[in-house]
XYZ file of C-alpha atoms in Angstrom:
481
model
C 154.282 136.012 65.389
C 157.540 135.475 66.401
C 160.811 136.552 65.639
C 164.350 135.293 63.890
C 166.245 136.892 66.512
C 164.639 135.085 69.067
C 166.600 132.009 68.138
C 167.902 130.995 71.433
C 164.191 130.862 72.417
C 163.506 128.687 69.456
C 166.395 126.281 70.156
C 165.112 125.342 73.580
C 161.682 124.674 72.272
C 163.406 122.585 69.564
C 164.905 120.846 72.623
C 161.879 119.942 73.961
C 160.406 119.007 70.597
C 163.273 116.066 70.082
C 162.789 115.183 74.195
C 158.742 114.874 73.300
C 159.354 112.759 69.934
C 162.172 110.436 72.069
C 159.599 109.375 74.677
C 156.551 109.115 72.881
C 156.862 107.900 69.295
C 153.004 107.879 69.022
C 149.624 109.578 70.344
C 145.672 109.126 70.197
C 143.340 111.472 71.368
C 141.264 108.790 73.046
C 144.160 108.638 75.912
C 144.588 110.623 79.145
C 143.679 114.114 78.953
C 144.183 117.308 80.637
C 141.330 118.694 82.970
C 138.654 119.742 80.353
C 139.191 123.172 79.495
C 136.163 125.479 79.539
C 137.893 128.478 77.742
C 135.948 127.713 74.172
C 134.203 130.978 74.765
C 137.025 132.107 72.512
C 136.624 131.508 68.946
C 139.117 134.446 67.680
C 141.290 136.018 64.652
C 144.030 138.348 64.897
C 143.824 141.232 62.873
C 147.436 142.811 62.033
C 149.299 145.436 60.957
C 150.664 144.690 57.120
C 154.216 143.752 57.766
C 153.879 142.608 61.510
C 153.189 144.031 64.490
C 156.893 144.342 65.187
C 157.431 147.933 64.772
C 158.520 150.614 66.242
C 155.950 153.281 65.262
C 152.010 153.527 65.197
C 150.424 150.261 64.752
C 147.957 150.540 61.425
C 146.396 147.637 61.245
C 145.798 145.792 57.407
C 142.878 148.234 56.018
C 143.152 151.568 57.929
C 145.198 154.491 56.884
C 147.082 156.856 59.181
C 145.469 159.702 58.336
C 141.585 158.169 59.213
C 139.199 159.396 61.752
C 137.679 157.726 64.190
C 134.840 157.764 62.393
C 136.479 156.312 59.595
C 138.673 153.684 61.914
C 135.121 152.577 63.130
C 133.298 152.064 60.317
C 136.150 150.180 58.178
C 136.530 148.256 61.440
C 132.888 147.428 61.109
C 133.124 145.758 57.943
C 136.121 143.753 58.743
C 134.463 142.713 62.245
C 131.456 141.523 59.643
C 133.553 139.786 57.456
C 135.297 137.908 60.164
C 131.795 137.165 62.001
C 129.887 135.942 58.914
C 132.755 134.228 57.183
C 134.599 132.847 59.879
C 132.071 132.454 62.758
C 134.334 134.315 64.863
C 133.540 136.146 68.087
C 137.120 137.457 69.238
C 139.776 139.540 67.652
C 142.981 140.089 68.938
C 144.703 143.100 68.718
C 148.366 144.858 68.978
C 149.278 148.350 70.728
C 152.162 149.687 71.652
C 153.599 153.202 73.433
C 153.456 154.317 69.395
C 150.229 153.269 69.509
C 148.725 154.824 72.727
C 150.912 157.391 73.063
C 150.282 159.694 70.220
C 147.215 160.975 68.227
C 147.102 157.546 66.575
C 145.086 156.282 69.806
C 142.088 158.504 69.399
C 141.578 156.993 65.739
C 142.793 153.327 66.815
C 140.104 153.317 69.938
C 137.324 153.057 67.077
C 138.627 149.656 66.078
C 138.607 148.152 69.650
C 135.030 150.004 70.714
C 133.526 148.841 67.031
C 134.490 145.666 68.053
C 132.796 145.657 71.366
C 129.363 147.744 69.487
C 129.227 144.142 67.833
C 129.145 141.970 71.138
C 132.987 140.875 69.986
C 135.476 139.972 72.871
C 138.648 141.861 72.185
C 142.341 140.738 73.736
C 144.722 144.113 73.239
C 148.411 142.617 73.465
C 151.572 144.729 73.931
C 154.146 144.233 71.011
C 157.476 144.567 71.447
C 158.614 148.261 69.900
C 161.902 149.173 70.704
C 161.146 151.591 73.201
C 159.277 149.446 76.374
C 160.377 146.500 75.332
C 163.308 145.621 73.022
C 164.626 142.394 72.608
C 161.246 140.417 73.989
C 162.627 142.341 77.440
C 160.741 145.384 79.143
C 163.506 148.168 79.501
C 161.248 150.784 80.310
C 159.071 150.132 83.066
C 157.774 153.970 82.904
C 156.916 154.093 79.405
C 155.055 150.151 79.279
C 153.039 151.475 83.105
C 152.064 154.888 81.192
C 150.776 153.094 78.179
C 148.938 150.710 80.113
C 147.335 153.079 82.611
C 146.015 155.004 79.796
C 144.185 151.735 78.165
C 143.104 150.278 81.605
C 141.612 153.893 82.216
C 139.697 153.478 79.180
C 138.274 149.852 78.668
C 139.145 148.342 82.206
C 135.139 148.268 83.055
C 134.443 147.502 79.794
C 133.849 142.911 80.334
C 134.533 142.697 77.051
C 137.933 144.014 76.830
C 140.919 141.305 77.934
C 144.827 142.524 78.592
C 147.574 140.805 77.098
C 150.621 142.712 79.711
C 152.792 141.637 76.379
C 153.552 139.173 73.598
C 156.152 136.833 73.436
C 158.280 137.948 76.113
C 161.244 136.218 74.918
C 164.065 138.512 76.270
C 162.867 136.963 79.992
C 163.369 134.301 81.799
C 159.996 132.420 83.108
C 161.038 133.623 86.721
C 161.526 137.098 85.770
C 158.336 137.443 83.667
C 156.436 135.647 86.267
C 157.654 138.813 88.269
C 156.633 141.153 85.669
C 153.259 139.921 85.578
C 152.484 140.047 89.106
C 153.766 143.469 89.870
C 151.271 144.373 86.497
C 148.620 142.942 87.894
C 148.800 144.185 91.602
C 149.316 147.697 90.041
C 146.159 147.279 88.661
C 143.774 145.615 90.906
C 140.711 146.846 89.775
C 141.212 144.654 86.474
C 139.371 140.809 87.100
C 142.143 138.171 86.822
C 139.782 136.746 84.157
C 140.817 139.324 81.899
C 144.079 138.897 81.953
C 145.835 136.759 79.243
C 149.341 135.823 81.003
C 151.795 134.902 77.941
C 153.487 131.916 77.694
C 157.337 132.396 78.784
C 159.817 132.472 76.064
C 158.091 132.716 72.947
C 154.771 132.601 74.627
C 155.025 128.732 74.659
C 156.041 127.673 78.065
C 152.670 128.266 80.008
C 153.440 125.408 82.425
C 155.594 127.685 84.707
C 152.724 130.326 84.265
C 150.379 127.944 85.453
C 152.366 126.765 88.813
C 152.950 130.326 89.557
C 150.737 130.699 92.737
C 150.645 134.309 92.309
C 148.911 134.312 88.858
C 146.253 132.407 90.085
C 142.799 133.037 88.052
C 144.447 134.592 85.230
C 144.158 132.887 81.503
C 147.463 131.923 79.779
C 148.325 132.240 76.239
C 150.042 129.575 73.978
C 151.767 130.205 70.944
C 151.819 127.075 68.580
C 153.876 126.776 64.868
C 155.792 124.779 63.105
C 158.973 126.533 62.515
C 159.231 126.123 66.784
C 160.298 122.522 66.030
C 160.731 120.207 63.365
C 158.654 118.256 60.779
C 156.446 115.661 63.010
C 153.874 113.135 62.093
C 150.244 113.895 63.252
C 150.092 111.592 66.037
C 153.752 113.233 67.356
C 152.050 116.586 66.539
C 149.125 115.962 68.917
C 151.911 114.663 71.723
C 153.602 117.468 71.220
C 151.157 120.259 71.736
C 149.259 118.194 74.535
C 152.645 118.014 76.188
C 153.139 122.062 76.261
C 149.481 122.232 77.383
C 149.908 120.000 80.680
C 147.846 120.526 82.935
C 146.495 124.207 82.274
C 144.206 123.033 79.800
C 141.498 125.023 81.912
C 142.874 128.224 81.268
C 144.689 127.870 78.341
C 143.810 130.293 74.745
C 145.897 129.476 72.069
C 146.167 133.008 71.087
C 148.564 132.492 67.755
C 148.671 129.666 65.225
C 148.554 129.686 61.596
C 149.436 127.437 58.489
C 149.497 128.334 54.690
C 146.187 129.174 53.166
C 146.843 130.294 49.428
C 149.188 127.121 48.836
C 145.972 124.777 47.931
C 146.812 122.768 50.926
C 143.808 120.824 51.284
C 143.399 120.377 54.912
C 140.733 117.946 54.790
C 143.263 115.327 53.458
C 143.920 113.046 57.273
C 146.506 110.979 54.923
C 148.619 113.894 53.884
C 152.327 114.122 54.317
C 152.674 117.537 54.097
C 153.755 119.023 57.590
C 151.437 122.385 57.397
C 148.339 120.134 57.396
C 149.492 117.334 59.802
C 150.410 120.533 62.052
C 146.764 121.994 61.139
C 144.809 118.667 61.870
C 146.190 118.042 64.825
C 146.070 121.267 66.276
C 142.396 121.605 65.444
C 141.578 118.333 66.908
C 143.539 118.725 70.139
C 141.912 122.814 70.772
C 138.321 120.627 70.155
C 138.844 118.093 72.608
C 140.612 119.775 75.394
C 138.420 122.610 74.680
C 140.882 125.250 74.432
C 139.648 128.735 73.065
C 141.950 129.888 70.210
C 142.482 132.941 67.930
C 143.544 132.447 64.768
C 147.243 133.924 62.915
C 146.461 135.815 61.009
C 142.816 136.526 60.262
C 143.871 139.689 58.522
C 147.474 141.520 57.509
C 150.481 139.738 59.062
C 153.882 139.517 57.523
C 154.381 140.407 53.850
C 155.346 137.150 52.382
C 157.095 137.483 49.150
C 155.759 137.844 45.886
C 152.493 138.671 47.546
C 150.162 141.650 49.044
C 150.013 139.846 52.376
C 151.047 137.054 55.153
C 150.567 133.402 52.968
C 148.857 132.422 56.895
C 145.912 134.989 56.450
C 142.094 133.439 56.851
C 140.910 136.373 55.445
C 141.633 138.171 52.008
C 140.883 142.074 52.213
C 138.663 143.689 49.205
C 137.524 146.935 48.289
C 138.454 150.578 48.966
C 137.821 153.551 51.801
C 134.714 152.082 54.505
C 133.715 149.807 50.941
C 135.451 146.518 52.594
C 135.090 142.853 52.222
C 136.846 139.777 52.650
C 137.248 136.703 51.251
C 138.361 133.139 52.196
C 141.321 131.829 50.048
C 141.141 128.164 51.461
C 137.880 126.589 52.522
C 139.445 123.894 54.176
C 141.160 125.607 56.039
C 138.623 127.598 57.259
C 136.784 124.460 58.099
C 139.536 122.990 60.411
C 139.369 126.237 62.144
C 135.603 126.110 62.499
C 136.564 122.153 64.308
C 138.909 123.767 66.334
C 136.137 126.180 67.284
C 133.691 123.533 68.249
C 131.465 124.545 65.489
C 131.926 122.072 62.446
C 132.362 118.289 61.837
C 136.013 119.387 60.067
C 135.253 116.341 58.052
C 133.515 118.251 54.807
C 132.832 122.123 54.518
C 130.173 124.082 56.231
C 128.737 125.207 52.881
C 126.298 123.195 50.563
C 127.515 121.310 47.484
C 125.825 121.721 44.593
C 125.706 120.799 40.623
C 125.870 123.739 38.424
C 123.860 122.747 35.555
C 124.080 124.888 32.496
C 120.539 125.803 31.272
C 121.817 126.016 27.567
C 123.349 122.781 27.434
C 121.225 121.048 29.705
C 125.288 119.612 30.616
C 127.116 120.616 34.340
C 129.987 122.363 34.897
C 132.709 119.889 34.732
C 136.517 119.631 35.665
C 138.206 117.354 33.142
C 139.140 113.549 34.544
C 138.681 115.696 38.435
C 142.286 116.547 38.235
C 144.077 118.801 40.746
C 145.905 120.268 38.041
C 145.008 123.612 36.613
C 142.732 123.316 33.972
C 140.282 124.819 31.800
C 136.637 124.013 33.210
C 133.866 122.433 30.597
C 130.258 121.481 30.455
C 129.484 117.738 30.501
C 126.748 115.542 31.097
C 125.738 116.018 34.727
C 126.388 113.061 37.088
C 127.598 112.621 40.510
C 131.025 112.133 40.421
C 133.706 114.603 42.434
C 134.434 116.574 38.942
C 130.976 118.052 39.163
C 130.487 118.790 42.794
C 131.232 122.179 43.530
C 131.019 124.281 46.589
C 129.608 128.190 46.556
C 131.527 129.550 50.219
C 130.287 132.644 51.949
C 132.867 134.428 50.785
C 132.021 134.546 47.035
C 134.410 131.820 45.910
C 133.091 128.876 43.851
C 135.595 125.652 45.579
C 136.170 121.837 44.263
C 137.672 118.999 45.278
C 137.051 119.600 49.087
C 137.924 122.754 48.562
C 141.710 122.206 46.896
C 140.769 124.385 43.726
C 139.139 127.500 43.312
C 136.919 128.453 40.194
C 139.560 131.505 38.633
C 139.387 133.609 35.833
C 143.027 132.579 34.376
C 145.959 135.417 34.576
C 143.017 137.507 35.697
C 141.393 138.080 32.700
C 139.001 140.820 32.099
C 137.772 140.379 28.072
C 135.818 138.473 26.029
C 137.598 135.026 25.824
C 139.670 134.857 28.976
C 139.844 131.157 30.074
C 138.139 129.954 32.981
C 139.702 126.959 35.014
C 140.289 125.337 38.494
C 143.521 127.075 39.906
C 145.016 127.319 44.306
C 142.653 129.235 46.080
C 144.168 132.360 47.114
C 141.832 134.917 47.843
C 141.775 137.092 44.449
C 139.055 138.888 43.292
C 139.562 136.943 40.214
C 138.637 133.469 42.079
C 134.989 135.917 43.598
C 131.854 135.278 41.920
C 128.230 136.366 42.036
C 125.029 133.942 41.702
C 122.039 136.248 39.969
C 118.749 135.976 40.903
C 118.793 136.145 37.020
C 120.850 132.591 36.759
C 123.880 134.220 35.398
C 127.662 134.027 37.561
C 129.288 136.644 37.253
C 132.889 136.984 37.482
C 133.509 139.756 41.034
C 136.568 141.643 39.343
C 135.496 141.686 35.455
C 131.723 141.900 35.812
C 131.967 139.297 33.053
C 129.137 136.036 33.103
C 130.425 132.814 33.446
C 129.800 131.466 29.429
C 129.754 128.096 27.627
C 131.451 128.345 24.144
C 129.055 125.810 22.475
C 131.270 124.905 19.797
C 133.916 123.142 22.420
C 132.011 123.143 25.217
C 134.831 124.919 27.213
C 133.914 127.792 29.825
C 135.060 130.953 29.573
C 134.391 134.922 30.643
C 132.044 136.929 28.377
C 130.151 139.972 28.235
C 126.683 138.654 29.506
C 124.140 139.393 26.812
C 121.043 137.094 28.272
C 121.535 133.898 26.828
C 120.780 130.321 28.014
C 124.677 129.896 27.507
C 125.099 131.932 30.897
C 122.331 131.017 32.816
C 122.960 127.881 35.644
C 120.667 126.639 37.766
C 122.208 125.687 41.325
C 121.104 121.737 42.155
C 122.245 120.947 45.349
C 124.023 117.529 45.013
């Protein structure tokens, strides 16, 4: 993701933003296109270090320790790779070295993340981040140090076809001519490496590919787009699709949008085509231009990221991370989200999400799990009697969350409760363990951090946590609706 200090970079994308919005007030995707891209192979996350991949030490990626084996690396590896795989539908992951990285002990642990990723059939991009001592400033000051550390990963996964080389990300400290240069004196250095493996950044803040593209030199090489919102200003979604299709050009064909990212423990509900909120006009259109040029794209971030404050992680993150030592789950915070991504991917309608919708019928009361007048607002869930109407529909994702609305509101144990009593009520979906249930073969739904079942107080008919004891005042049936 890029950086503050870049800001010259981001003024001449702004630039190009206001030339783009001048010229072409509107857009439909039913107009001209691009050559049809064929790079939808890649359906990708990134998975990050916890605080960016900015830094000028041994990359540790959201999960792993510095003091794990590679043993250990591997097998926590393995259970993020499954999370992303069977919650996401993801077959890529993108991920950072640097001379920290390779260059010390570090890189005998690290190497069991990329070669569990490749045990599991995943594609794997490995992308040099700027870290202050081959690169500063988006610039490459030491030629030395960035050949060393890229000898010694060629060395290792260069015949491996499922390994790709990113020479570095967001080269922002060079002009387009000068990385051009860089590039092509990388890649004749290493000539035993296909040109099909090779992901040639975008110039500036990896978002001027064009130049890439009419580089002669670079021919057969993939390029790599970076695409967010804080590179220009607010748009609508038809100026959003202009825009991006606009930076795309003609390279469609070799283009992998290799970062973009929007807010997914806000309760944006991307599913909303009417909304006026930038993020999801951004998300929307970026989703629906990646489907019908069909551009590959990996995701920012699927895991870690920046720190964004007042919480344990980047707000952009698909994926919510669970559990302790090789013990490791994740979780989806927003399912529409998710299901945008999935259209982006080529593998969902984007229209409704992938999972079933279903009635949760109360065996007790014979009544359904109810949200009061369907409002957004936060508000203590209830039994009442079961009909078809959006209050009652609710969604039970892959990742152990219980959604509503079209996925806008989670099912959450309120100020994550863990006793008898504690309030249960529709709340922003944001990946706690408090918003994680469990479905029993039993009928009971139990609450993932308190153990608790989900409970009808019969009196008021209001749901709540409580210690589950057996009776037909925690047991649901599952109707699909």
């Amino acid at each position: 993701m890029a950086r503050s200090r870049t800001s010259r970079y981001l003024t001449r994308v702004l630039a190009c933003a206001m030339v783009a919005l001048g010229a072409v007030p509107t857009a439909v995707l039913a107009g001209a296109s691009p050559a049809a891209a064929d790079t939808t192979a890649f359906r990708g996350v990134n998975w990050a270090r916890l605080g960016d991949n900015f830094h000028g030490g041994p990359l540790v990626l959201h999960g792993l320790s510095s003091s794990d084996s590679y043993a250990t690396v591997q097998a926590k590896a393995n259970a993020i790779y499954t999370g992303f795989q069977n919650n996401l539908g993801a077959n890529t992951v993108r991920l950072p070295i640097n001379t920290y990285t390779v260059g010390t002990a570090w890189w005998n642990s690290y190497t069991g993340a990329i070669d569990a990723a490749t045990a599991k059939g995943l594609k794997v991009v490995l992308s040099y981040w700027d870290d202050g001592v081959a690169a500063s400033g988006g610039r490459i000051v030491n030629t030395a140090a960035f050949n060393t550390m890229w000898n010694t990963v060629v060395a290792r996964y260069g015949s491996n076809p499922l390994v790709y080389f990113e020479p570095m990300n967001e080269p922002g400290g060079h002009s387009a001519a000068d990385w051009a240069n860089v590039v092509n004196d990388w890649l004749n250095a290493r000539p035993s490496v296909p040109r099909d493996r090779v992901f040639v950044s975008g110039a500036g803040l990896n978002t001027d590919i064009k130049s890439m593209c009419a580089d002669r030199r670079l021919d057969g090489t993939l390029v790599s787009l970076h695409h967010y919102t804080f590179f220009s200003g607010a748009k609508t979604y038809d100026q959003w699709v202009t825009f991006l299709r606009d930076a795309i050009g003609s390279c469609a064909a070799r283009t992998v949008m290799d970062e973009f990212g929007a807010p997914m423990d806000t309760g944006l509900n991307y599913h909303d085509a009417a909304s006026a909120d930038n993020f999801v006009r951004y998300f929307r259109a970026t989703a629906d231009v990646l489907r019908e040029l069909r551009i590959g794209s990996i995701y920012w971030p699927g895991l870690g990221g920046k720190v964004t404050a007042g919480q344990g992680d980047d707000w952009y993150a698909m994926q919510k991370l669970h559990g302790t030592g090789t013990n490791l789950t994740l979780s989806t915070p927003n399912a529409s989200g998710l299901n945008r991504l999935r259209h982006a991917w080529g593998l969902g309608d984007g229209g409704v999400p992938p999972d079933a919708v279903s009635l949760l019928r109360n065996v007790g009361t014979g009544q359904c799990l109810d949200i009061p007048g369907a409002t957004t607002a936060n508000v203590q869930v209830q039994v009442y009697p079961c009909n078809t109407s959006a209050a009652q529909r609710w969604t039970l994702t892959a990742g152990g969350q219980i959604t509503a609305l079209n996925g806008q509101r989670c099912l959450d144990a309120y100020n994550r409760g863990t006793t008898n009593g504690t309030v249960v009520g529709t709340y922003a979906c944001n990946g706690g363990d408090n918003q994680r249930w469990t479905v029993g073969g039993d009928g009971t739904i139990r609450g993932a951090q308190s153990g608790l079942c989900l409970d009808v107080n019969v009196t008021t008919s209001k749901v709540q946590l409580w210690s589950c004891w057996g009776g037909d005042n925690q047991r649901w049936q599952v109707q699909q609706g």
